[in-house]
mmCIF file with all atom_site columns, C-alpha atoms in Angstrom:
data_model
loop_
_atom_site.group_PDB
_atom_site.id
_atom_site.type_symbol
_atom_site.label_atom_id
_atom_site.label_alt_id
_atom_site.label_comp_id
_atom_site.label_asym_id
_atom_site.label_entity_id
_atom_site.label_seq_id
_atom_site.pdbx_PDB_ins_code
_atom_site.Cartn_x
_atom_site.Cartn_y
_atom_site.Cartn_z
_atom_site.occupancy
_atom_site.B_iso_or_equiv
_atom_site.pdbx_formal_charge
_atom_site.auth_seq_id
_atom_site.auth_comp_id
_atom_site.auth_asym_id
_atom_site.auth_atom_id
_atom_site.pdbx_PDB_model_num
ATOM 1   C CA . UNK A 1 1   ? -43.861 -29.560 23.233  1.00 90.00 ? 22  UNK A CA 1
ATOM 2   C CA . UNK A 1 2   ? -41.395 -28.602 20.937  1.00 96.00 ? 23  UNK A CA 1
ATOM 3   C CA . UNK A 1 3   ? -41.796 -25.901 18.506  1.00 98.00 ? 24  UNK A CA 1
ATOM 4   C CA . UNK A 1 4   ? -40.673 -26.422 14.512  1.00 98.00 ? 25  UNK A CA 1
ATOM 5   C CA . UNK A 1 5   ? -40.123 -24.261 11.829  1.00 98.00 ? 26  UNK A CA 1
ATOM 6   C CA . UNK A 1 6   ? -40.467 -25.975 8.552   1.00 98.00 ? 27  UNK A CA 1
ATOM 7   C CA . UNK A 1 7   ? -39.040 -23.282 5.700   1.00 98.00 ? 28  UNK A CA 1
ATOM 8   C CA . UNK A 1 8   ? -38.944 -24.336 2.055   1.00 98.00 ? 29  UNK A CA 1
ATOM 9   C CA . UNK A 1 9   ? -38.717 -23.191 -1.665  1.00 98.00 ? 30  UNK A CA 1
ATOM 10  C CA . UNK A 1 10  ? -40.189 -24.950 -3.906  1.00 97.00 ? 31  UNK A CA 1
ATOM 11  C CA . UNK A 1 11  ? -40.183 -23.987 -7.749  1.00 94.00 ? 32  UNK A CA 1
ATOM 12  C CA . UNK A 1 12  ? -42.158 -27.086 -9.135  1.00 95.00 ? 33  UNK A CA 1
ATOM 13  C CA . UNK A 1 13  ? -43.633 -28.817 -6.051  1.00 97.00 ? 34  UNK A CA 1
ATOM 14  C CA . UNK A 1 14  ? -41.345 -31.400 -5.106  1.00 97.00 ? 35  UNK A CA 1
ATOM 15  C CA . UNK A 1 15  ? -39.381 -29.992 -2.552  1.00 97.00 ? 36  UNK A CA 1
ATOM 16  C CA . UNK A 1 16  ? -43.346 -28.656 -1.002  1.00 98.00 ? 37  UNK A CA 1
ATOM 17  C CA . UNK A 1 17  ? -43.937 -32.256 -0.411  1.00 98.00 ? 38  UNK A CA 1
ATOM 18  C CA . UNK A 1 18  ? -40.790 -32.942 1.181   1.00 98.00 ? 39  UNK A CA 1
ATOM 19  C CA . UNK A 1 19  ? -41.468 -30.181 3.433   1.00 98.00 ? 40  UNK A CA 1
ATOM 20  C CA . UNK A 1 20  ? -44.810 -31.419 4.383   1.00 98.00 ? 41  UNK A CA 1
ATOM 21  C CA . UNK A 1 21  ? -43.480 -34.771 4.798   1.00 98.00 ? 42  UNK A CA 1
ATOM 22  C CA . UNK A 1 22  ? -41.226 -33.303 7.220   1.00 98.00 ? 43  UNK A CA 1
ATOM 23  C CA . UNK A 1 23  ? -43.857 -31.579 8.897   1.00 98.00 ? 44  UNK A CA 1
ATOM 24  C CA . UNK A 1 24  ? -45.667 -34.488 9.535   1.00 98.00 ? 45  UNK A CA 1
ATOM 25  C CA . UNK A 1 25  ? -42.597 -36.367 11.190  1.00 98.00 ? 46  UNK A CA 1
ATOM 26  C CA . UNK A 1 26  ? -42.386 -33.813 13.696  1.00 98.00 ? 47  UNK A CA 1
ATOM 27  C CA . UNK A 1 27  ? -46.222 -33.961 14.506  1.00 98.00 ? 48  UNK A CA 1
ATOM 28  C CA . UNK A 1 28  ? -46.112 -37.671 14.973  1.00 97.00 ? 49  UNK A CA 1
ATOM 29  C CA . UNK A 1 29  ? -43.935 -36.866 17.799  1.00 96.00 ? 50  UNK A CA 1
ATOM 30  C CA . UNK A 1 30  ? -46.251 -34.089 19.415  1.00 97.00 ? 51  UNK A CA 1
ATOM 31  C CA . UNK A 1 31  ? -44.258 -31.140 18.447  1.00 98.00 ? 52  UNK A CA 1
ATOM 32  C CA . UNK A 1 32  ? -45.788 -27.827 17.050  1.00 98.00 ? 53  UNK A CA 1
ATOM 33  C CA . UNK A 1 33  ? -45.212 -27.216 13.709  1.00 98.00 ? 54  UNK A CA 1
ATOM 34  C CA . UNK A 1 34  ? -45.458 -23.963 11.452  1.00 98.00 ? 55  UNK A CA 1
ATOM 35  C CA . UNK A 1 35  ? -44.573 -24.403 7.425   1.00 98.00 ? 56  UNK A CA 1
ATOM 36  C CA . UNK A 1 36  ? -43.418 -21.396 5.991   1.00 98.00 ? 57  UNK A CA 1
ATOM 37  C CA . UNK A 1 37  ? -41.824 -20.319 2.851   1.00 97.00 ? 58  UNK A CA 1
ATOM 38  C CA . UNK A 1 38  ? -38.768 -17.641 3.057   1.00 97.00 ? 59  UNK A CA 1
ATOM 39  C CA . UNK A 1 39  ? -40.962 -14.551 2.608   1.00 96.00 ? 60  UNK A CA 1
ATOM 40  C CA . UNK A 1 40  ? -42.597 -15.450 5.862   1.00 96.00 ? 61  UNK A CA 1
ATOM 41  C CA . UNK A 1 41  ? -39.434 -16.336 8.125   1.00 96.00 ? 62  UNK A CA 1
ATOM 42  C CA . UNK A 1 42  ? -36.393 -14.254 9.067   1.00 90.00 ? 63  UNK A CA 1
ATOM 43  C CA . UNK A 1 43  ? -33.920 -14.108 12.032  1.00 92.00 ? 64  UNK A CA 1
ATOM 44  C CA . UNK A 1 44  ? -36.167 -12.742 14.359  1.00 93.00 ? 65  UNK A CA 1
ATOM 45  C CA . UNK A 1 45  ? -38.594 -15.596 13.787  1.00 91.00 ? 66  UNK A CA 1
ATOM 46  C CA . UNK A 1 46  ? -35.869 -18.174 14.509  1.00 93.00 ? 67  UNK A CA 1
ATOM 47  C CA . UNK A 1 47  ? -35.498 -17.694 17.947  1.00 93.00 ? 68  UNK A CA 1
ATOM 48  C CA . UNK A 1 48  ? -38.503 -18.846 18.599  1.00 96.00 ? 69  UNK A CA 1
ATOM 49  C CA . UNK A 1 49  ? -38.142 -22.012 17.680  1.00 98.00 ? 70  UNK A CA 1
ATOM 50  C CA . UNK A 1 50  ? -36.434 -25.205 19.058  1.00 98.00 ? 71  UNK A CA 1
ATOM 51  C CA . UNK A 1 51  ? -35.310 -26.406 15.649  1.00 98.00 ? 72  UNK A CA 1
ATOM 52  C CA . UNK A 1 52  ? -35.932 -25.457 11.965  1.00 98.00 ? 73  UNK A CA 1
ATOM 53  C CA . UNK A 1 53  ? -35.769 -27.691 8.799   1.00 98.00 ? 74  UNK A CA 1
ATOM 54  C CA . UNK A 1 54  ? -34.807 -26.075 5.680   1.00 98.00 ? 75  UNK A CA 1
ATOM 55  C CA . UNK A 1 55  ? -35.648 -26.938 2.297   1.00 98.00 ? 76  UNK A CA 1
ATOM 56  C CA . UNK A 1 56  ? -34.501 -25.704 -0.883  1.00 98.00 ? 77  UNK A CA 1
ATOM 57  C CA . UNK A 1 57  ? -33.824 -27.323 -4.540  1.00 96.00 ? 78  UNK A CA 1
ATOM 58  C CA . UNK A 1 58  ? -30.432 -27.659 -6.341  1.00 95.00 ? 79  UNK A CA 1
ATOM 59  C CA . UNK A 1 59  ? -30.521 -24.449 -8.499  1.00 93.00 ? 80  UNK A CA 1
ATOM 60  C CA . UNK A 1 60  ? -28.390 -23.515 -11.434 1.00 86.00 ? 81  UNK A CA 1
ATOM 61  C CA . UNK A 1 61  ? -24.275 -24.841 -10.906 1.00 82.00 ? 82  UNK A CA 1
ATOM 62  C CA . UNK A 1 62  ? -26.085 -26.737 -7.552  1.00 89.00 ? 83  UNK A CA 1
ATOM 63  C CA . UNK A 1 63  ? -26.941 -23.545 -5.572  1.00 90.00 ? 84  UNK A CA 1
ATOM 64  C CA . UNK A 1 64  ? -29.807 -22.694 -3.575  1.00 95.00 ? 85  UNK A CA 1
ATOM 65  C CA . UNK A 1 65  ? -32.724 -20.902 -4.592  1.00 95.00 ? 86  UNK A CA 1
ATOM 66  C CA . UNK A 1 66  ? -31.088 -17.266 -5.366  1.00 95.00 ? 87  UNK A CA 1
ATOM 67  C CA . UNK A 1 67  ? -33.938 -14.536 -5.274  1.00 96.00 ? 88  UNK A CA 1
ATOM 68  C CA . UNK A 1 68  ? -35.680 -15.871 -2.017  1.00 97.00 ? 89  UNK A CA 1
ATOM 69  C CA . UNK A 1 69  ? -34.384 -18.669 -0.514  1.00 97.00 ? 90  UNK A CA 1
ATOM 70  C CA . UNK A 1 70  ? -30.611 -17.993 -0.373  1.00 97.00 ? 91  UNK A CA 1
ATOM 71  C CA . UNK A 1 71  ? -30.920 -14.726 1.024   1.00 97.00 ? 92  UNK A CA 1
ATOM 72  C CA . UNK A 1 72  ? -33.717 -15.485 3.876   1.00 97.00 ? 93  UNK A CA 1
ATOM 73  C CA . UNK A 1 73  ? -31.226 -18.208 4.482   1.00 97.00 ? 94  UNK A CA 1
ATOM 74  C CA . UNK A 1 74  ? -27.961 -15.729 4.171   1.00 97.00 ? 95  UNK A CA 1
ATOM 75  C CA . UNK A 1 75  ? -29.902 -13.019 6.951   1.00 97.00 ? 96  UNK A CA 1
ATOM 76  C CA . UNK A 1 76  ? -30.094 -16.048 9.291   1.00 97.00 ? 97  UNK A CA 1
ATOM 77  C CA . UNK A 1 77  ? -26.705 -17.008 9.193   1.00 96.00 ? 98  UNK A CA 1
ATOM 78  C CA . UNK A 1 78  ? -25.535 -14.956 12.247  1.00 96.00 ? 99  UNK A CA 1
ATOM 79  C CA . UNK A 1 79  ? -27.936 -17.212 14.691  1.00 97.00 ? 100 UNK A CA 1
ATOM 80  C CA . UNK A 1 80  ? -27.888 -20.568 13.411  1.00 97.00 ? 101 UNK A CA 1
ATOM 81  C CA . UNK A 1 81  ? -24.935 -21.420 16.260  1.00 97.00 ? 102 UNK A CA 1
ATOM 82  C CA . UNK A 1 82  ? -26.423 -24.191 18.314  1.00 97.00 ? 103 UNK A CA 1
ATOM 83  C CA . UNK A 1 83  ? -29.999 -24.086 16.550  1.00 97.00 ? 104 UNK A CA 1
ATOM 84  C CA . UNK A 1 84  ? -30.949 -27.917 15.716  1.00 98.00 ? 105 UNK A CA 1
ATOM 85  C CA . UNK A 1 85  ? -31.665 -27.407 11.855  1.00 98.00 ? 106 UNK A CA 1
ATOM 86  C CA . UNK A 1 86  ? -32.213 -30.136 9.115   1.00 98.00 ? 107 UNK A CA 1
ATOM 87  C CA . UNK A 1 87  ? -31.877 -29.782 5.408   1.00 98.00 ? 108 UNK A CA 1
ATOM 88  C CA . UNK A 1 88  ? -33.646 -31.439 2.613   1.00 98.00 ? 109 UNK A CA 1
ATOM 89  C CA . UNK A 1 89  ? -34.402 -30.720 -1.281  1.00 97.00 ? 110 UNK A CA 1
ATOM 90  C CA . UNK A 1 90  ? -34.635 -31.783 -4.838  1.00 96.00 ? 111 UNK A CA 1
ATOM 91  C CA . UNK A 1 91  ? -32.420 -31.857 -7.797  1.00 93.00 ? 112 UNK A CA 1
ATOM 92  C CA . UNK A 1 92  ? -32.878 -32.725 -11.377 1.00 89.00 ? 113 UNK A CA 1
ATOM 93  C CA . UNK A 1 93  ? -29.072 -32.892 -12.141 1.00 86.00 ? 114 UNK A CA 1
ATOM 94  C CA . UNK A 1 94  ? -25.791 -33.234 -10.585 1.00 85.00 ? 115 UNK A CA 1
ATOM 95  C CA . UNK A 1 95  ? -24.944 -35.581 -7.210  1.00 87.00 ? 116 UNK A CA 1
ATOM 96  C CA . UNK A 1 96  ? -26.120 -33.770 -4.440  1.00 90.00 ? 117 UNK A CA 1
ATOM 97  C CA . UNK A 1 97  ? -22.914 -31.028 -4.184  1.00 92.00 ? 118 UNK A CA 1
ATOM 98  C CA . UNK A 1 98  ? -25.493 -28.072 -3.305  1.00 94.00 ? 119 UNK A CA 1
ATOM 99  C CA . UNK A 1 99  ? -26.045 -30.245 -0.282  1.00 97.00 ? 120 UNK A CA 1
ATOM 100 C CA . UNK A 1 100 ? -22.942 -31.461 0.691   1.00 96.00 ? 121 UNK A CA 1
ATOM 101 C CA . UNK A 1 101 ? -22.247 -27.506 0.689   1.00 96.00 ? 122 UNK A CA 1
ATOM 102 C CA . UNK A 1 102 ? -24.760 -26.559 2.265   1.00 97.00 ? 123 UNK A CA 1
ATOM 103 C CA . UNK A 1 103 ? -24.249 -28.899 5.335   1.00 98.00 ? 124 UNK A CA 1
ATOM 104 C CA . UNK A 1 104 ? -20.750 -27.427 5.616   1.00 97.00 ? 125 UNK A CA 1
ATOM 105 C CA . UNK A 1 105 ? -21.964 -24.066 5.387   1.00 97.00 ? 126 UNK A CA 1
ATOM 106 C CA . UNK A 1 106 ? -24.288 -24.559 8.514   1.00 98.00 ? 127 UNK A CA 1
ATOM 107 C CA . UNK A 1 107 ? -21.537 -26.797 10.370  1.00 98.00 ? 128 UNK A CA 1
ATOM 108 C CA . UNK A 1 108 ? -19.003 -23.646 10.088  1.00 98.00 ? 129 UNK A CA 1
ATOM 109 C CA . UNK A 1 109 ? -22.123 -21.742 11.259  1.00 98.00 ? 130 UNK A CA 1
ATOM 110 C CA . UNK A 1 110 ? -22.033 -23.949 14.345  1.00 98.00 ? 131 UNK A CA 1
ATOM 111 C CA . UNK A 1 111 ? -25.491 -25.368 13.760  1.00 98.00 ? 132 UNK A CA 1
ATOM 112 C CA . UNK A 1 112 ? -26.180 -28.627 14.847  1.00 98.00 ? 133 UNK A CA 1
ATOM 113 C CA . UNK A 1 113 ? -27.263 -30.654 11.935  1.00 98.00 ? 134 UNK A CA 1
ATOM 114 C CA . UNK A 1 114 ? -30.002 -33.456 13.257  1.00 97.00 ? 135 UNK A CA 1
ATOM 115 C CA . UNK A 1 115 ? -30.746 -36.618 11.790  1.00 92.00 ? 136 UNK A CA 1
ATOM 116 C CA . UNK A 1 116 ? -29.732 -37.240 7.769   1.00 96.00 ? 137 UNK A CA 1
ATOM 117 C CA . UNK A 1 117 ? -30.137 -34.263 5.284   1.00 98.00 ? 138 UNK A CA 1
ATOM 118 C CA . UNK A 1 118 ? -32.639 -35.770 2.722   1.00 98.00 ? 139 UNK A CA 1
ATOM 119 C CA . UNK A 1 119 ? -32.532 -35.356 -1.095  1.00 97.00 ? 140 UNK A CA 1
ATOM 120 C CA . UNK A 1 120 ? -34.215 -36.813 -3.866  1.00 96.00 ? 141 UNK A CA 1
ATOM 121 C CA . UNK A 1 121 ? -33.907 -36.591 -7.624  1.00 95.00 ? 142 UNK A CA 1
ATOM 122 C CA . UNK A 1 122 ? -36.565 -35.066 -8.907  1.00 95.00 ? 143 UNK A CA 1
ATOM 123 C CA . UNK A 1 123 ? -40.259 -35.925 -7.586  1.00 97.00 ? 144 UNK A CA 1
ATOM 124 C CA . UNK A 1 124 ? -40.109 -37.501 -4.168  1.00 98.00 ? 145 UNK A CA 1
ATOM 125 C CA . UNK A 1 125 ? -40.822 -41.341 -3.920  1.00 98.00 ? 146 UNK A CA 1
ATOM 126 C CA . UNK A 1 126 ? -41.811 -43.106 -0.902  1.00 98.00 ? 147 UNK A CA 1
ATOM 127 C CA . UNK A 1 127 ? -38.589 -43.878 0.742   1.00 98.00 ? 148 UNK A CA 1
ATOM 128 C CA . UNK A 1 128 ? -37.679 -40.032 -0.061  1.00 98.00 ? 149 UNK A CA 1
ATOM 129 C CA . UNK A 1 129 ? -41.132 -39.177 1.696   1.00 98.00 ? 150 UNK A CA 1
ATOM 130 C CA . UNK A 1 130 ? -40.210 -41.785 4.727   1.00 98.00 ? 151 UNK A CA 1
ATOM 131 C CA . UNK A 1 131 ? -36.835 -40.095 4.787   1.00 98.00 ? 152 UNK A CA 1
ATOM 132 C CA . UNK A 1 132 ? -38.165 -36.649 5.141   1.00 98.00 ? 153 UNK A CA 1
ATOM 133 C CA . UNK A 1 133 ? -40.677 -37.997 8.348   1.00 98.00 ? 154 UNK A CA 1
ATOM 134 C CA . UNK A 1 134 ? -37.747 -39.359 9.744   1.00 98.00 ? 155 UNK A CA 1
ATOM 135 C CA . UNK A 1 135 ? -35.949 -36.317 9.419   1.00 98.00 ? 156 UNK A CA 1
ATOM 136 C CA . UNK A 1 136 ? -38.865 -34.597 10.790  1.00 98.00 ? 157 UNK A CA 1
ATOM 137 C CA . UNK A 1 137 ? -38.939 -36.902 13.667  1.00 98.00 ? 158 UNK A CA 1
ATOM 138 C CA . UNK A 1 138 ? -35.662 -36.089 14.341  1.00 98.00 ? 159 UNK A CA 1
ATOM 139 C CA . UNK A 1 139 ? -35.791 -32.302 14.964  1.00 98.00 ? 160 UNK A CA 1
ATOM 140 C CA . UNK A 1 140 ? -38.723 -32.674 17.252  1.00 96.00 ? 161 UNK A CA 1
ATOM 141 C CA . UNK A 1 141 ? -36.514 -35.397 19.432  1.00 91.00 ? 162 UNK A CA 1
#
């Protein structure tokens, strides 16, 4: 059984909804899934999971949330090489540049991006939630 972490930060609840859909998708294939906030996750925790779904909305000038999520993600950077990673998050403006930058960053760190990253404008609709479930299934495959 694969062990999957879903780590997210959400200010409005949109990315939280996405996180639980990612978790549902992973569970549908029998994975053992733990949903956590950045405060509950660190580089040492990362090693105990087969894959991790990271979720963060776009903030400011299309960047990751800077007070909780980005510091946790930065601390994990050195341990992402070879790790299966899926990315998701919501945004309220822009065109998804934060996700493209985040994907490039993960690739440069040696992470193995799994499935298609999922972004949605504001609250996730049924299609976005289905995409999140597909991402979760890809993480547990």
